[in-house]
Coordinates of C-alpha atoms and ligand atoms in Angstrom, one line a residue:
M1 CA 39.6 -25.7 11.8
S2 CA 36.4 -24.7 11.2
T3 CA 34.2 -28.1 10.1
Q4 CA 32.6 -26.1 7.1
P5 CA 34.4 -25.8 3.8
I6 CA 35.8 -22.8 2.7
Y7 CA 34.2 -21.8 -0.4
F8 CA 36.5 -20.2 -2.9
D9 CA 34.6 -21.2 -5.4
Y10 CA 32.5 -17.5 -6.4
A11 CA 33.0 -17.9 -9.7
A12 CA 31.5 -21.2 -10.4
T13 CA 28.4 -20.0 -8.2
T14 CA 28.0 -17.5 -5.4
P15 CA 25.6 -18.1 -2.2
V16 CA 22.2 -17.0 -2.5
D17 CA 22.2 -13.5 -0.2
E18 CA 20.0 -13.7 2.5
R19 CA 18.2 -10.5 2.1
V20 CA 17.4 -11.6 -1.5
A21 CA 16.2 -15.4 -0.5
E22 CA 13.6 -13.0 1.8
R23 CA 12.3 -11.4 -0.3
M24 CA 12.1 -13.8 -3.1
M25 CA 10.0 -15.9 -0.4
A26 CA 7.4 -12.9 -0.4
H27 CA 6.7 -14.2 -4.2
L28 CA 5.6 -17.6 -3.9
T29 CA 3.5 -19.0 -1.5
R30 CA -0.2 -17.7 -0.8
D31 CA 0.0 -15.6 1.6
G32 CA 3.0 -13.4 -1.2
I33 CA 2.5 -12.3 -4.2
Y34 CA 2.4 -15.6 -6.3
G35 CA -0.1 -14.1 -9.5
N36 CA 0.8 -14.3 -12.6
P37 CA 2.2 -11.0 -14.0
A38 CA 0.8 -12.2 -17.7
S39 CA -2.2 -11.7 -15.9
R40 CA -4.1 -8.5 -16.9
S41 CA -7.2 -9.0 -15.0
H42 CA -7.0 -9.0 -11.5
L43 CA -4.6 -7.5 -8.4
L44 CA -2.5 -10.9 -7.9
G45 CA -1.8 -10.4 -11.7
W46 CA -1.3 -6.6 -11.4
Q47 CA 1.2 -6.8 -8.2
A48 CA 3.0 -9.3 -9.8
E49 CA 3.7 -7.0 -12.7
E50 CA 4.7 -4.4 -10.8
A51 CA 7.4 -6.9 -9.1
V52 CA 8.5 -7.9 -12.2
E53 CA 9.6 -4.4 -13.6
D54 CA 10.2 -3.3 -10.2
A55 CA 13.2 -6.2 -11.3
R56 CA 14.2 -5.2 -15.0
N57 CA 14.4 -1.1 -13.3
E58 CA 16.9 -2.6 -10.6
V59 CA 18.9 -4.4 -13.1
A60 CA 18.9 -1.7 -16.3
D61 CA 20.3 0.6 -13.9
L62 CA 22.8 -1.6 -12.3
L63 CA 24.0 -2.2 -16.3
G64 CA 23.4 1.6 -17.8
A65 CA 20.6 0.9 -19.5
D66 CA 16.7 1.5 -20.3
S67 CA 14.4 -1.0 -18.5
R68 CA 12.5 -1.5 -21.9
E69 CA 16.6 -3.1 -23.1
I70 CA 16.0 -5.9 -20.7
V71 CA 15.0 -9.8 -21.9
W72 CA 15.1 -12.0 -19.0
T73 CA 16.2 -15.6 -19.8
S74 CA 16.6 -18.3 -17.8
G75 CA 20.3 -17.2 -17.3
A76 CA 23.9 -16.5 -19.5
T77 CA 23.5 -19.4 -21.1
E78 CA 20.5 -18.7 -22.7
S79 CA 21.2 -15.0 -23.0
N80 CA 24.2 -16.0 -25.1
N81 CA 22.1 -18.5 -27.0
L82 CA 19.5 -15.5 -28.3
A83 CA 21.8 -13.4 -28.9
I84 CA 24.3 -15.0 -30.9
K85 CA 21.9 -17.2 -32.7
G86 CA 18.9 -14.9 -32.9
V87 CA 21.7 -12.2 -34.6
A88 CA 22.3 -14.9 -36.9
E89 CA 19.8 -16.5 -37.9
Q90 CA 18.3 -13.3 -39.6
F91 CA 20.8 -13.7 -41.7
A92 CA 21.5 -16.6 -44.8
P93 CA 24.7 -18.4 -43.6
Q94 CA 26.9 -16.9 -46.2
D95 CA 25.9 -13.7 -45.3
C96 CA 26.7 -14.0 -41.8
H97 CA 30.5 -14.0 -40.6
I98 CA 30.8 -14.1 -36.8
V99 CA 33.9 -13.3 -34.8
V100 CA 34.8 -14.7 -30.7
A101 CA 37.4 -15.4 -28.6
A102 CA 38.9 -19.1 -27.6
T103 CA 38.6 -18.3 -24.3
E104 CA 34.9 -17.9 -24.5
H105 CA 32.8 -19.5 -22.1
K106 CA 31.0 -22.8 -24.0
A107 CA 27.9 -20.9 -23.7
V108 CA 29.2 -18.5 -26.2
L109 CA 32.0 -21.3 -27.9
D110 CA 28.8 -23.7 -28.3
P111 CA 26.7 -21.7 -30.4
A112 CA 28.9 -20.1 -32.9
R113 CA 30.5 -23.4 -33.3
Y114 CA 26.5 -25.0 -34.5
L115 CA 26.3 -22.3 -36.7
E116 CA 29.4 -22.9 -38.4
Q117 CA 28.5 -26.2 -38.9
K118 CA 25.1 -25.0 -40.6
G119 CA 27.3 -22.3 -43.5
Y120 CA 27.9 -19.4 -40.8
G121 CA 31.4 -17.7 -41.4
L122 CA 33.5 -17.8 -37.9
T123 CA 36.6 -16.3 -36.4
V124 CA 37.9 -17.8 -33.0
L125 CA 40.5 -15.1 -32.1
L126 CA 43.6 -16.2 -29.6
P127 CA 44.6 -13.7 -26.8
D128 CA 47.5 -12.4 -25.7
A129 CA 50.1 -14.8 -23.6
D130 CA 47.4 -13.0 -20.5
G131 CA 44.4 -14.4 -22.0
V132 CA 43.2 -10.8 -23.5
I133 CA 41.4 -10.1 -26.7
S134 CA 43.0 -6.8 -27.6
A135 CA 40.7 -4.2 -30.3
E136 CA 43.7 -4.7 -32.4
T137 CA 43.0 -8.4 -32.9
V138 CA 39.2 -7.8 -33.5
A139 CA 39.9 -5.2 -35.7
Q140 CA 42.0 -7.7 -38.0
A141 CA 39.5 -10.5 -38.2
L142 CA 36.5 -8.0 -39.4
Q143 CA 35.5 -9.4 -42.6
P144 CA 32.9 -7.8 -45.2
N145 CA 29.4 -9.9 -44.0
T146 CA 31.2 -9.9 -40.6
R147 CA 27.2 -9.1 -38.9
L148 CA 28.7 -10.0 -35.0
V149 CA 31.5 -9.7 -32.2
S150 CA 31.3 -11.6 -29.2
I151 CA 33.7 -11.1 -26.5
M152 CA 33.3 -11.7 -22.8
A153 CA 34.1 -8.7 -20.4
A154 CA 35.9 -11.0 -17.8
N155 CA 37.2 -14.4 -18.5
N156 CA 35.2 -17.2 -15.7
E157 CA 38.6 -18.7 -15.5
T158 CA 41.1 -16.3 -15.1
G159 CA 38.5 -13.2 -14.3
V160 CA 41.2 -11.6 -16.7
L161 CA 39.0 -8.4 -18.0
N162 CA 38.7 -7.7 -22.4
P163 CA 39.2 -4.0 -23.5
V164 CA 35.7 -4.3 -23.9
A165 CA 34.9 -0.4 -24.3
G166 CA 37.8 -0.8 -27.1
I167 CA 36.2 -3.3 -28.5
G168 CA 33.0 -1.6 -28.6
Q169 CA 35.0 1.0 -30.4
V170 CA 36.0 -0.9 -32.8
C171 CA 32.4 -2.7 -34.0
A172 CA 30.6 0.9 -33.6
D173 CA 32.8 1.7 -36.5
H174 CA 32.2 -1.0 -38.8
D175 CA 28.3 -1.2 -37.6
I176 CA 28.7 -4.6 -36.3
W177 CA 27.2 -5.9 -33.5
F178 CA 29.1 -6.5 -30.5
H179 CA 27.7 -8.7 -27.7
V180 CA 29.4 -9.0 -24.2
D181 CA 28.8 -12.6 -22.1
A182 CA 29.0 -9.9 -18.7
A183 CA 27.8 -13.2 -16.2
Q184 CA 31.3 -12.9 -14.6
A185 CA 31.6 -8.7 -15.2
V186 CA 28.4 -7.7 -13.6
G187 CA 28.5 -7.0 -9.7
K188 CA 32.4 -7.2 -9.8
I189 CA 33.5 -4.4 -12.0
P190 CA 31.1 -1.3 -13.0
V191 CA 29.2 -2.4 -16.1
N192 CA 27.9 0.3 -18.6
V193 CA 26.7 -0.9 -22.1
D194 CA 27.4 2.8 -22.9
D195 CA 30.7 2.8 -21.8
W196 CA 31.0 -0.9 -24.5
Q197 CA 29.0 0.5 -27.0
A198 CA 27.6 -3.0 -26.6
T199 CA 23.7 -4.6 -28.7
L200 CA 23.7 -7.2 -26.4
V201 CA 25.0 -8.3 -22.8
S202 CA 24.8 -11.6 -21.1
V203 CA 23.5 -11.1 -17.5
S204 CA 23.8 -14.4 -14.8
A205 CA 22.4 -13.8 -11.5
H206 CA 23.8 -16.5 -9.6
K207 CA 26.8 -15.0 -9.9
F208 CA 25.8 -12.0 -8.1
Y209 CA 24.5 -13.7 -5.2
G210 CA 21.0 -14.2 -6.5
P211 CA 19.0 -17.8 -7.4
K212 CA 20.4 -19.7 -9.9
G213 CA 18.5 -20.4 -13.1
V214 CA 17.5 -16.3 -14.2
G215 CA 19.5 -14.2 -15.9
A216 CA 18.9 -11.3 -18.6
L217 CA 19.9 -10.0 -22.0
Y218 CA 20.4 -6.2 -22.5
V219 CA 19.4 -5.8 -26.6
R220 CA 20.0 -2.3 -27.3
R221 CA 16.9 -0.3 -28.5
R222 CA 17.7 0.4 -31.9
S223 CA 15.9 -0.1 -35.0
S224 CA 18.4 -1.5 -36.8
L225 CA 18.9 -4.4 -34.2
T226 CA 15.8 -7.5 -34.4
L227 CA 16.8 -10.7 -32.3
L228 CA 14.8 -13.6 -33.6
P229 CA 13.1 -15.7 -30.6
Q230 CA 15.0 -18.6 -29.3
I231 CA 11.7 -20.2 -27.7
H232 CA 8.2 -19.5 -29.4
G233 CA 5.5 -19.2 -27.0
G234 CA 2.6 -16.4 -26.0
G235 CA 4.9 -13.6 -27.1
H236 CA 5.9 -12.9 -24.1
E237 CA 9.0 -10.2 -23.7
R238 CA 8.2 -8.3 -26.3
G239 CA 8.1 -11.6 -28.6
M240 CA 11.7 -11.9 -27.2
R241 CA 11.0 -14.2 -25.6
S242 CA 7.8 -16.4 -24.0
G243 CA 7.1 -18.3 -21.1
T244 CA 5.4 -17.4 -18.2
L245 CA 8.0 -14.9 -16.0
A246 CA 9.3 -16.7 -11.9
T247 CA 8.4 -13.8 -10.4
H248 CA 10.6 -15.0 -7.4
Q249 CA 13.3 -15.5 -9.4
L250 CA 12.9 -12.1 -11.2
V251 CA 12.6 -10.4 -7.9
G252 CA 16.0 -12.6 -6.7
I253 CA 18.0 -10.9 -9.2
G254 CA 16.5 -8.0 -9.1
T255 CA 17.6 -7.5 -5.1
A256 CA 21.0 -8.8 -6.3
A257 CA 21.6 -6.1 -8.5
N258 CA 20.2 -3.6 -5.6
L259 CA 22.2 -4.5 -3.4
V260 CA 26.0 -5.0 -6.1
S261 CA 24.8 -1.6 -7.0
E262 CA 25.4 -0.2 -3.6
H263 CA 28.5 -1.8 -2.6
L264 CA 30.3 -2.5 -5.7
A265 CA 32.9 -0.4 -5.0
D266 CA 33.9 -1.3 -1.3
E267 CA 33.2 -4.9 -1.5
G268 CA 35.5 -5.3 -4.8
Q269 CA 38.2 -3.6 -2.8
R270 CA 37.7 -6.0 0.3
I271 CA 38.0 -8.4 -1.9
A272 CA 40.7 -7.5 -3.8
T273 CA 42.5 -7.1 -0.7
L274 CA 42.0 -11.0 0.3
R275 CA 42.4 -12.5 -2.4
D276 CA 46.2 -10.8 -3.1
D277 CA 46.8 -11.8 1.1
L278 CA 46.0 -15.1 -0.3
W279 CA 48.7 -14.9 -2.9
Q280 CA 51.5 -13.1 -0.9
G281 CA 50.4 -16.0 1.8
I282 CA 51.8 -18.5 -0.9
A283 CA 53.6 -17.0 -3.5
D284 CA 57.2 -17.5 -1.7
L285 CA 56.4 -21.2 -2.3
G286 CA 58.5 -20.8 -5.9
D287 CA 57.8 -22.0 -8.9
I288 CA 54.5 -20.9 -8.9
H289 CA 52.2 -18.7 -11.5
I290 CA 49.5 -15.8 -11.6
N291 CA 47.7 -17.3 -15.1
G292 CA 46.6 -13.6 -16.6
G293 CA 48.8 -12.4 -13.6
Q294 CA 49.7 -9.1 -15.9
A295 CA 46.4 -7.9 -17.3
P296 CA 43.5 -6.2 -15.1
R297 CA 41.4 -8.9 -14.0
T298 CA 38.5 -9.1 -11.0
P299 CA 38.8 -8.5 -7.6
G300 CA 38.1 -12.5 -6.5
H301 CA 40.2 -14.4 -8.7
L302 CA 43.3 -16.0 -8.2
N303 CA 44.2 -18.4 -10.7
V304 CA 47.5 -19.9 -10.2
H305 CA 50.1 -22.8 -12.1
F306 CA 51.8 -25.1 -9.1
G307 CA 54.8 -25.9 -11.0
G308 CA 55.7 -29.7 -10.3
V309 CA 52.0 -30.0 -8.5
D310 CA 49.0 -31.6 -10.2
G311 CA 46.2 -29.9 -9.9
E312 CA 44.3 -32.9 -9.0
S313 CA 46.1 -33.6 -6.2
L314 CA 46.3 -30.8 -4.6
M315 CA 42.1 -30.2 -4.8
M316 CA 41.8 -33.2 -3.4
A317 CA 44.7 -32.9 -0.7
L318 CA 42.9 -29.5 -0.3
R319 CA 39.6 -31.4 1.0
D320 CA 37.7 -28.7 2.5
I321 CA 38.6 -26.1 0.5
A322 CA 36.2 -25.4 -2.9
V323 CA 38.1 -24.7 -5.8
S324 CA 38.0 -25.3 -9.5
T325 CA 40.4 -26.8 -11.2
G326 CA 39.7 -25.2 -14.9
S327 CA 36.7 -23.8 -15.1
A328 CA 33.6 -25.7 -13.1
C329 CA 32.3 -26.2 -16.1
T330 CA 34.6 -28.8 -17.4
S331 CA 35.4 -30.3 -15.1
A332 CA 33.0 -33.3 -15.7
S333 CA 36.1 -34.4 -17.8
V334 CA 39.8 -34.5 -17.5
E335 CA 40.6 -32.3 -20.2
P336 CA 43.3 -29.4 -19.7
S337 CA 41.7 -26.1 -19.4
Y338 CA 40.4 -24.9 -23.1
V339 CA 41.3 -20.9 -21.5
L340 CA 45.0 -21.4 -20.1
K341 CA 46.0 -23.7 -23.5
A342 CA 44.6 -21.0 -25.6
M343 CA 46.9 -18.5 -23.8
G344 CA 50.0 -20.6 -24.3
L345 CA 50.1 -22.9 -21.3
S346 CA 51.8 -26.6 -21.8
D347 CA 49.1 -29.6 -20.8
Q348 CA 51.1 -30.2 -17.5
A349 CA 51.0 -26.6 -17.2
A350 CA 47.2 -26.3 -17.4
H351 CA 46.5 -29.8 -15.5
G352 CA 49.0 -28.0 -12.8
S353 CA 46.7 -24.6 -11.9
L354 CA 44.1 -24.4 -10.1
R355 CA 41.2 -21.4 -9.2
F356 CA 39.9 -19.5 -6.4
S357 CA 37.7 -17.2 -6.2
L358 CA 36.6 -15.1 -3.5
G359 CA 33.5 -13.2 -2.7
R360 CA 31.2 -11.3 -0.6
F361 CA 31.5 -14.1 2.1
T362 CA 35.2 -14.3 2.5
T363 CA 36.5 -14.0 5.8
R364 CA 40.6 -12.6 6.7
E365 CA 40.0 -16.1 8.9
E366 CA 39.7 -17.6 5.6
V367 CA 42.6 -17.1 3.6
D368 CA 44.4 -17.2 6.2
Q369 CA 43.4 -20.9 6.9
A370 CA 43.8 -21.5 3.5
I371 CA 47.3 -19.9 2.7
H372 CA 48.6 -22.6 5.9
R373 CA 46.8 -25.5 4.4
I374 CA 47.8 -24.6 1.1
R375 CA 51.6 -24.4 2.0
D376 CA 51.6 -27.3 3.4
A377 CA 50.0 -29.9 0.6
V378 CA 51.9 -28.2 -2.1
K379 CA 55.3 -28.6 0.3
A380 CA 53.9 -32.5 1.0
L381 CA 53.1 -33.3 -3.2
R382 CA 56.4 -31.8 -3.8
T383 CA 58.4 -33.6 -1.2
Q384 CA 56.5 -36.9 -2.7
A385 CA 56.8 -36.5 -6.4
K386 CA 60.8 -36.0 -5.7
T387 CA 60.9 -39.1 -3.9
A388 CA 59.5 -40.9 -6.3
T389 CA 61.2 -39.8 -9.4
T390 CA 64.7 -40.2 -7.2
Ligands
PLP1 C1 28.2 -18.8 -15.3 C2 28.7 -18.1 -16.8 C3 27.7 -19.2 -17.7 C4 26.4 -19.4 -17.7 O1 26.1 -18.6 -16.7 P1 24.0 -19.5 -16.0 O2 23.6 -18.4 -16.3 O3 24.8 -20.4 -15.7 O4 23.4 -19.9 -17.9 C5 28.2 -18.2 -19.1 N1 29.3 -17.1 -19.4 C6 30.1 -17.1 -17.8 C7 31.4 -16.2 -18.5 C8 30.1 -16.7 -16.8 O5 30.8 -17.2 -16.0

């Protein structure tokens, strides 16, 4: 057995691709391009600015956007905050109603609830049993003062895809701004901001083999949209997000975006095959279900409910396989996943669920090994549970 743990937690974060790290390293030290991209008076500044603008083009290309529509941020958490608070805060609270889904990441739910506390209107939509928010559900929630709808493209726990193009159509019909948290979609499925009719789209580099701590917000160039900055000082990023641009980080996200653009279809196919084989290898254990399994999903996600097994215990038994119970962001607490609960799972079923997420560096050997380990662990835990109750 290999001593390296098997990494099945690509939805929590991905390792930086070596090709990305290499290019980042050329933008840090004295022998590289270390200037401030905002320095207009010398070559090192111009070179850094060029590197940053190349990255902007690469990210824009991946989203089907114009480079002038990309605002750099520190990640999807900041992008979501900028999108939601940046739209809402230009209205008086009583003049602004927001629609989100109960299955959104905390980086959408928390800003939305923060605004609700300030008096803004908020509707939190429940998904169907597969975790999907339909365009119909969104349409029914709209009010005369609805200003923003925020629905994620792919869920971080289940990988389930929402019909964002349909939801975008509903928003366009009502002239309502549409924000999409695409942190789990970019790099996994084709993303096109025009197909989605999205006004705002959040992106995070570390979910697609770029570095942590950098992301982007797509902001549609449309005269009716102004976005209030959440970070002031210096007026970078056309006033929407101040702060010295982190050249190496941006080269990182740009290179990662470029690699994704080249390989998206092949890579998705390969990962989905491995993911499906993992499922086929354990499906006959009995009393086991894919959470959201009837809906379209990202290629790498497999969120499984194991009947008669506690997820924490199973995770412990699978010590050298890195997986998550619920989402990584809530794994500090033992609360059952609110995403699975919104889909109608009981506390017990949510606690009995594990998320396996595969990615670029997952191998056939790892999948085969994991199948053996999971089978043994589930059988052992179920036998234990039986002898404990008899
Ligand atoms: C990871 C993730 C985020 C947070 O992104 P950061 O760049 O880590 O701040 C937000 N939304 C979703 C759906 C995510 O998967």
